[in-house]
mmCIF file of C-alpha atoms in Angstrom:
data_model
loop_
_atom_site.group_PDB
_atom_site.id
_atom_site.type_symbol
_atom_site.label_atom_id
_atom_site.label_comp_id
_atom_site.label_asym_id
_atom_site.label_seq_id
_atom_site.Cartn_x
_atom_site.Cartn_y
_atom_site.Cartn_z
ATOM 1 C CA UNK A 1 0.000 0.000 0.000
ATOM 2 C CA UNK A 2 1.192 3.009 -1.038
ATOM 3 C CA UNK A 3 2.454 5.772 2.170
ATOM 4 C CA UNK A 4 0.418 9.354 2.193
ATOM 5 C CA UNK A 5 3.920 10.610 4.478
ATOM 6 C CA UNK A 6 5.431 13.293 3.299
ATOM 7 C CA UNK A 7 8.705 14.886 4.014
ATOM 8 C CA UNK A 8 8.685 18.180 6.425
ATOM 9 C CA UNK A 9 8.762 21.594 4.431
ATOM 10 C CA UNK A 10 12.096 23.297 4.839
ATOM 11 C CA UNK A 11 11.999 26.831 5.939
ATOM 12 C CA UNK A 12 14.268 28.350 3.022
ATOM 13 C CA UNK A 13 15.412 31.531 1.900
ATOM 14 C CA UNK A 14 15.570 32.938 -1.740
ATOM 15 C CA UNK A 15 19.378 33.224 -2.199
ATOM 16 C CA UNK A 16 19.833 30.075 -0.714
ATOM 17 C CA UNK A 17 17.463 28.280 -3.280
ATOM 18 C CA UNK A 18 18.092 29.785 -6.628
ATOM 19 C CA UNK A 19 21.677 29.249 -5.898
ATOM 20 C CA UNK A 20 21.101 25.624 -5.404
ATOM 21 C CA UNK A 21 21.293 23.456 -8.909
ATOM 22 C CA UNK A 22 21.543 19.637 -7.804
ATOM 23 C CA UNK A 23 18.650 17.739 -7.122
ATOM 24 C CA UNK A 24 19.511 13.783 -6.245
ATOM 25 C CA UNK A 25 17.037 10.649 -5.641
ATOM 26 C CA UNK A 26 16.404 9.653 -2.199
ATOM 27 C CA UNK A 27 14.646 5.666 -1.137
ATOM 28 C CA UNK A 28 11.637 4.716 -1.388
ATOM 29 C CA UNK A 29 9.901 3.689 1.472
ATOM 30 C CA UNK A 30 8.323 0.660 0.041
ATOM 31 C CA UNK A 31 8.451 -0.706 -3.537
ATOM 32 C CA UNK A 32 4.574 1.234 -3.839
ATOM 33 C CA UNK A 33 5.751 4.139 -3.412
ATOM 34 C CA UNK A 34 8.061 6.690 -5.407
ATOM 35 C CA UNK A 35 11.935 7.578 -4.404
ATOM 36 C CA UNK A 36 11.574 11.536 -3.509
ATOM 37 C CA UNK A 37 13.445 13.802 -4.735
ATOM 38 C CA UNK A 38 15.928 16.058 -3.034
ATOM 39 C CA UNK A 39 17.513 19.733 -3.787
ATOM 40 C CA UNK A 40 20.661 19.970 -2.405
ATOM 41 C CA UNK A 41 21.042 23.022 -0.425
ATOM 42 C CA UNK A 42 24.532 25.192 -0.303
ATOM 43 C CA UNK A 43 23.987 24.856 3.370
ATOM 44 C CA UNK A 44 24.474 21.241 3.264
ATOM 45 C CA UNK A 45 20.886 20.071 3.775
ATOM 46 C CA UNK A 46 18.488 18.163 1.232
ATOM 47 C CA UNK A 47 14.890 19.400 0.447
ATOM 48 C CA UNK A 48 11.899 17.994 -0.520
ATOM 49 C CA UNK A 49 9.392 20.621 0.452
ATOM 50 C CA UNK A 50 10.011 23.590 1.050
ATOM 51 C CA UNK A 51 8.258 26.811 2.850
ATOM 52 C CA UNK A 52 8.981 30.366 1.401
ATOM 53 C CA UNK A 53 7.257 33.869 1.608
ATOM 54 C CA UNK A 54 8.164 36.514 -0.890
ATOM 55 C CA UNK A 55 6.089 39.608 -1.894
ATOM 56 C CA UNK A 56 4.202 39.047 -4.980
ATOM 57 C CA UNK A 57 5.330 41.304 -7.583
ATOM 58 C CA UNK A 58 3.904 40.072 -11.045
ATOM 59 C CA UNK A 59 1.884 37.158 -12.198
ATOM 60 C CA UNK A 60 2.063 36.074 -15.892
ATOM 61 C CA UNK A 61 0.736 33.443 -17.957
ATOM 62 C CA UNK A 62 3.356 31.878 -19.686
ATOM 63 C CA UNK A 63 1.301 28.677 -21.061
ATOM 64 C CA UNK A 64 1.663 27.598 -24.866
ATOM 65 C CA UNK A 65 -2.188 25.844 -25.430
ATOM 66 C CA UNK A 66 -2.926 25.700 -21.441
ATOM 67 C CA UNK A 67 -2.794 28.556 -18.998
ATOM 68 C CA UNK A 68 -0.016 28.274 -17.507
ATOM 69 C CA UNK A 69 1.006 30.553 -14.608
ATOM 70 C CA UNK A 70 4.213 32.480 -13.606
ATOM 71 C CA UNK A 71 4.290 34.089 -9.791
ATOM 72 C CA UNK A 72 7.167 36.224 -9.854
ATOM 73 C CA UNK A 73 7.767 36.619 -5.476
ATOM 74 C CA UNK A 74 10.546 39.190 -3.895
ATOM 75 C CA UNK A 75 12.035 38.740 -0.707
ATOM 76 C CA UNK A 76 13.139 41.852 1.883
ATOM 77 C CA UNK A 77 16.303 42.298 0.106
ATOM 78 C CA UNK A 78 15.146 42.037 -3.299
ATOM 79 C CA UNK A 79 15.986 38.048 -3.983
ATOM 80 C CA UNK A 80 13.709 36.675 -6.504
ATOM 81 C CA UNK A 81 12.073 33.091 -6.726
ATOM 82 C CA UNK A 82 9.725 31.856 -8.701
ATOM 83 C CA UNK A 83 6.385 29.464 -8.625
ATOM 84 C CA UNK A 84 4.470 27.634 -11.150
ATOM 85 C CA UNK A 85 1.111 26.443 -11.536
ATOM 86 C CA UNK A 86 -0.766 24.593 -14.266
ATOM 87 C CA UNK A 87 -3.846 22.317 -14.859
ATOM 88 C CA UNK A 88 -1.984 19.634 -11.911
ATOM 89 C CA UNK A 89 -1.592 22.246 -9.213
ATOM 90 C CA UNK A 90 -5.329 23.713 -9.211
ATOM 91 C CA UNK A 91 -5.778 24.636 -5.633
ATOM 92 C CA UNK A 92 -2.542 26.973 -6.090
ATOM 93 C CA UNK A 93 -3.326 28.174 -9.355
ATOM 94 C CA UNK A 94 -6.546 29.215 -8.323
ATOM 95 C CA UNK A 95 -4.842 30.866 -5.014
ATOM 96 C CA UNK A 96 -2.302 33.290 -7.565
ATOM 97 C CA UNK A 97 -5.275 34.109 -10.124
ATOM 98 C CA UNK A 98 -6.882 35.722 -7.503
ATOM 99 C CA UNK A 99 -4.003 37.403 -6.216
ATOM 100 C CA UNK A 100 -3.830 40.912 -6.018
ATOM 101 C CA UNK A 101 -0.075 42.351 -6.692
ATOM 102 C CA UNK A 102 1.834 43.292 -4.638
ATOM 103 C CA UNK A 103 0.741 40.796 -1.878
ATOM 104 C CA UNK A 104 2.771 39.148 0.909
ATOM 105 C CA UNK A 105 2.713 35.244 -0.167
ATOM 106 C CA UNK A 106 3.667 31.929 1.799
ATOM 107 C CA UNK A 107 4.201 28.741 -0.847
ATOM 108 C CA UNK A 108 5.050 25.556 -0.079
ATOM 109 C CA UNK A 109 5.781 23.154 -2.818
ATOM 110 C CA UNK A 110 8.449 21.329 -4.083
ATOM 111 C CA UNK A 111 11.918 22.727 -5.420
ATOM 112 C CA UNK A 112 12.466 21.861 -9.611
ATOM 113 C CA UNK A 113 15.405 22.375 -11.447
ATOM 114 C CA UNK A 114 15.824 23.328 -15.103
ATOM 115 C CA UNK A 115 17.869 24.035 -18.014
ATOM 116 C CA UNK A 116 17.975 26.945 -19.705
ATOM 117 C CA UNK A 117 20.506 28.122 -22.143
ATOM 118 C CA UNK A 118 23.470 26.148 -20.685
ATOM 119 C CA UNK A 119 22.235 27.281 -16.951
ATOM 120 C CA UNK A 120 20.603 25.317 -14.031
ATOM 121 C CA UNK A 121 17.347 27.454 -12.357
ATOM 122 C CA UNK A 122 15.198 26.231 -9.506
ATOM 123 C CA UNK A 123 11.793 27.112 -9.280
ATOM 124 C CA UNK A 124 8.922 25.667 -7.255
ATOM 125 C CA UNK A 125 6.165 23.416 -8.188
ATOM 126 C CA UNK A 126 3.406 24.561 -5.144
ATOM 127 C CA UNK A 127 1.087 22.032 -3.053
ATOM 128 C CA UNK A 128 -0.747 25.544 -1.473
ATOM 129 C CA UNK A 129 -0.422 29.430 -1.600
ATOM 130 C CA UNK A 130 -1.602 31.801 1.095
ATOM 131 C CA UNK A 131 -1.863 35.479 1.591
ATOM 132 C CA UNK A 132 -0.716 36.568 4.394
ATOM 133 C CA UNK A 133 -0.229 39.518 6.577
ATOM 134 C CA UNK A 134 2.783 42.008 7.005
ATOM 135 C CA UNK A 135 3.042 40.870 10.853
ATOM 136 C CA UNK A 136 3.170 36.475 9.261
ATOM 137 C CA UNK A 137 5.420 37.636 6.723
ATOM 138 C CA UNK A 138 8.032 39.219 8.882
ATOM 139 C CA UNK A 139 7.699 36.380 11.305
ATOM 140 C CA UNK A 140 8.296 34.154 8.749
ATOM 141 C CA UNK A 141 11.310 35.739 6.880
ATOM 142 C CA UNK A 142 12.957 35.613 10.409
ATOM 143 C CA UNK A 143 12.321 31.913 10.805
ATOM 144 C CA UNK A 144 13.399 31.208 7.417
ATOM 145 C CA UNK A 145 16.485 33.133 8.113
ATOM 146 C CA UNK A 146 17.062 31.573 11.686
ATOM 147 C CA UNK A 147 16.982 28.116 10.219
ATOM 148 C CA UNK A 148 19.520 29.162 7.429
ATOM 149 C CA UNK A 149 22.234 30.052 10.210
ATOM 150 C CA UNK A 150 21.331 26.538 11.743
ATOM 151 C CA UNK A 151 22.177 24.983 8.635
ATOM 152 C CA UNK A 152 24.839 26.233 7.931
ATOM 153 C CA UNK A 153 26.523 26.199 11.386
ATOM 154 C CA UNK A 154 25.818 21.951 10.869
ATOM 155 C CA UNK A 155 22.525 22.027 13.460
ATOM 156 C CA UNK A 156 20.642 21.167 10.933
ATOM 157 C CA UNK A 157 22.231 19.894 8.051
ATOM 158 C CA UNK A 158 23.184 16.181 7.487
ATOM 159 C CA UNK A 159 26.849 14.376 6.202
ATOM 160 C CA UNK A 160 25.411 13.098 3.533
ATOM 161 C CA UNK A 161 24.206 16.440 1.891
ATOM 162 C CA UNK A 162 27.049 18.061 3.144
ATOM 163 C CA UNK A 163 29.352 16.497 1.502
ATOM 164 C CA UNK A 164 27.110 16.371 -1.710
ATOM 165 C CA UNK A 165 26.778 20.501 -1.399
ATOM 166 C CA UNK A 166 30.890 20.826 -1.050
ATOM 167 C CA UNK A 167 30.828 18.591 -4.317
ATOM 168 C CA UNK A 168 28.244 21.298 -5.952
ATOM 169 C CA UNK A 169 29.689 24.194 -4.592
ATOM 170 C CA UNK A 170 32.858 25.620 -4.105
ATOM 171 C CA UNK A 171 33.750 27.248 -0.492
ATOM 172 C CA UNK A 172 33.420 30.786 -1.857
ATOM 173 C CA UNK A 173 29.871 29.932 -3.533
ATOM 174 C CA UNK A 174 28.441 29.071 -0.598
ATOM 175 C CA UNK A 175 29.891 31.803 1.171
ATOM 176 C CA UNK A 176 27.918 34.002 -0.753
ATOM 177 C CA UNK A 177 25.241 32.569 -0.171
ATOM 178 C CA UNK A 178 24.864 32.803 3.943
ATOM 179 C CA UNK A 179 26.251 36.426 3.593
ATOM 180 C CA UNK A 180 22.899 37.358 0.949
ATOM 181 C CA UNK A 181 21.000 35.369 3.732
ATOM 182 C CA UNK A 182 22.592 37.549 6.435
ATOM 183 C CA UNK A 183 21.814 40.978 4.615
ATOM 184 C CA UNK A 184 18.233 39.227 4.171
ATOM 185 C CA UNK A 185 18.144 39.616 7.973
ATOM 186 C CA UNK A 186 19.632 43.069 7.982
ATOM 187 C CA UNK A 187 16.879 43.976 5.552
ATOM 188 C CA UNK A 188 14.273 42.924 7.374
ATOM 189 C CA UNK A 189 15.816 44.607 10.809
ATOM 190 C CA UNK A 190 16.324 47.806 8.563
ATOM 191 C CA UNK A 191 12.522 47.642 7.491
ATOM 192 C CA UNK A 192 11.236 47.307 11.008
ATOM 193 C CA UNK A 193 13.936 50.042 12.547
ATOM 194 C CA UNK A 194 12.373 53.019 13.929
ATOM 195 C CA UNK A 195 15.304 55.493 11.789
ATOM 196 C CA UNK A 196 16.349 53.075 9.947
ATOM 197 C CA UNK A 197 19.854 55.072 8.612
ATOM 198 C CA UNK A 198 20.821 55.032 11.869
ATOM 199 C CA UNK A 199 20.243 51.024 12.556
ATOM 200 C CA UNK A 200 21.939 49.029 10.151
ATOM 201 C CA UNK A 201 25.554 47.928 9.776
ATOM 202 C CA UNK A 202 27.694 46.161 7.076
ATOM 203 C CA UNK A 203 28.708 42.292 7.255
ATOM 204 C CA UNK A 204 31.890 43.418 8.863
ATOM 205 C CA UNK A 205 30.502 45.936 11.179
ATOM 206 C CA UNK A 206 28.314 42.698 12.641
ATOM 207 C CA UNK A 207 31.762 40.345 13.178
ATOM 208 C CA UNK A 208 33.274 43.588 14.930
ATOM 209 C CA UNK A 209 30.887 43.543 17.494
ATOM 210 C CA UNK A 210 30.463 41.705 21.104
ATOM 211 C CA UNK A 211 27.557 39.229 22.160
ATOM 212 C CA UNK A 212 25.690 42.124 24.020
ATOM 213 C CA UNK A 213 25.447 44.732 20.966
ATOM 214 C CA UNK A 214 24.504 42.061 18.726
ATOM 215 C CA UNK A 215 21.727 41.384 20.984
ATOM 216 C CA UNK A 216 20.703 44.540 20.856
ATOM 217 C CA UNK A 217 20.369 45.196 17.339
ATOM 218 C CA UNK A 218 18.428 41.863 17.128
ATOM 219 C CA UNK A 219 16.054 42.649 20.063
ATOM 220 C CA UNK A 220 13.679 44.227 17.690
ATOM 221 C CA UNK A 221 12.785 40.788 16.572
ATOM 222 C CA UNK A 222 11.460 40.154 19.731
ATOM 223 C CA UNK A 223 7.917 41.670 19.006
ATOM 224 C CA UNK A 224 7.647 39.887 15.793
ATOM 225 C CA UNK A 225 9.024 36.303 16.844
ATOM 226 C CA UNK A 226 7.287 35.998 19.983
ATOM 227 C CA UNK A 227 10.525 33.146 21.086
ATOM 228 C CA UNK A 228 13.964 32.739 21.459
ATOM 229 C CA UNK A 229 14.929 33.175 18.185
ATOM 230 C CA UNK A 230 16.430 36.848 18.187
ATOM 231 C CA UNK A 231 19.406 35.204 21.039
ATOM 232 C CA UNK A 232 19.784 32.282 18.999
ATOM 233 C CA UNK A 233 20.463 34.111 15.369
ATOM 234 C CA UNK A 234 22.778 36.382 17.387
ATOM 235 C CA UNK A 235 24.577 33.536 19.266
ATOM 236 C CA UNK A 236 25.213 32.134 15.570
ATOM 237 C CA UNK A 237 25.967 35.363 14.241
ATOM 238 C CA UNK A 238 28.685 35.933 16.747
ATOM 239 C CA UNK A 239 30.086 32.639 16.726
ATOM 240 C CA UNK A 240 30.563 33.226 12.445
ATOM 241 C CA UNK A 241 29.041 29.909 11.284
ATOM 242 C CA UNK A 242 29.902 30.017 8.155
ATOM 243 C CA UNK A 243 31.549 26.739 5.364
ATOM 244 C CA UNK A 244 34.644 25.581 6.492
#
């Protein structure tokens, strides 16, 4: 009999998955049932699923003989991803039709990669689209961007993928990629800043400073994350988890 389980949605940032181009087969659970398919993250994690909200900026139908729709979403800091939905994903399509632009968006669906013109792009095949509200979204980004720094100080990632994403991915690739995620978080703490000229600091200004006025600058994540996670993003901050 075939298994309805499904692997957990990753919470996942934009730079993090349009960098990614390597998707490998996972096992089956049973000979009814399908091997899934994983993204390999620069972090060194494998996805399934995964969870992102962006801002909606344009929706275009980009179907041949069916409709075919494009849902073009933006994150704080500008990174763009990119959702799909045909005659199989009905629920979603449905969801983005009636979308009015710009809109804050959650997605979760699965990560596909492509060829185009010599290059690998990722985009997402959804299982549901939401609106949601400024107050979600910000949440949201901040979880997505906590559970980045996990990764990618090996909380959360696995050997296996890690060594598969230092195959993919050269050291300075990935670097990249947690410092966009960083200035993702910088964004966001920039957007939410009373004066926000006054609040925000370079890459290097952040690895300058001590435990205490890191916490500070994160503390005004505290009204929109409701937890812990403002100390723990700082304590990873601080302690510069970043590729060896």
């Amino acid at each position: 009999m075939a298994s309805n389980s499904r692997q957990p949605a990753k919470r996942v940032l934009a730079p993090e998955l349009t960098s990614a181009h390597t998707q490998v087969e996972g096992e089956a659970e049973d000979e009814d049932t399908n091997p899934p398919n994983f993204l390999v993250l620069p972090s060194g994690a494998g996805a399934n699923r995964v969870l992102m909200v962006g801002v909606a900026t344009e929706i275009d139908d980009v179907g041949q003989d069916d409709e075919y729709l494009r849902l073009r979403c933006s994150d704080p800091d500008g990174n763009v991803f990119f959702t799909y939905a045909g005659q199989y994903s009905k629920g979603p399509k449905a969801t983005i039709t009636d979308l009015e632009v710009p809109s804050r968006v959650a997605v979760i669906g699965k990560p596909k990669t492509y060829e185009q013109e010599g290059d690998v792009f990722v985009s997402l095949n959804p299982e549901t689209v939401h609106e949601i509200s400024e107050e979600e979204y910000n949440d949201m980004v901040l979880e997505a961007a906590e559970a980045t720094v996990e990764r990618f100080a090996g909380e959360a990632s696995s050997e296996k993928f890690e060594t598969l994403a230092q195959s993919a991915h050269q050291e300075s690739e990935r670097v990249e990629v947690y410092d966009r995620c960083v200035e993702v978080l910088e964004t966001l703490h920039e957007d939410m800043a009373d004066d926000p000229a006054d609040d925000t600091f370079s890459e290097d200004e952040l690895e300058q400073k001590d435990y205490d006025e890191l916490r500070a600058l994160a503390s005004e994540f505290d009204s929109v994350s409701g937890n812990a996670a403002a100390d723990d993003i700082v304590s990873a901050l601080a302690g510069e988890p970043r590729p060896a």
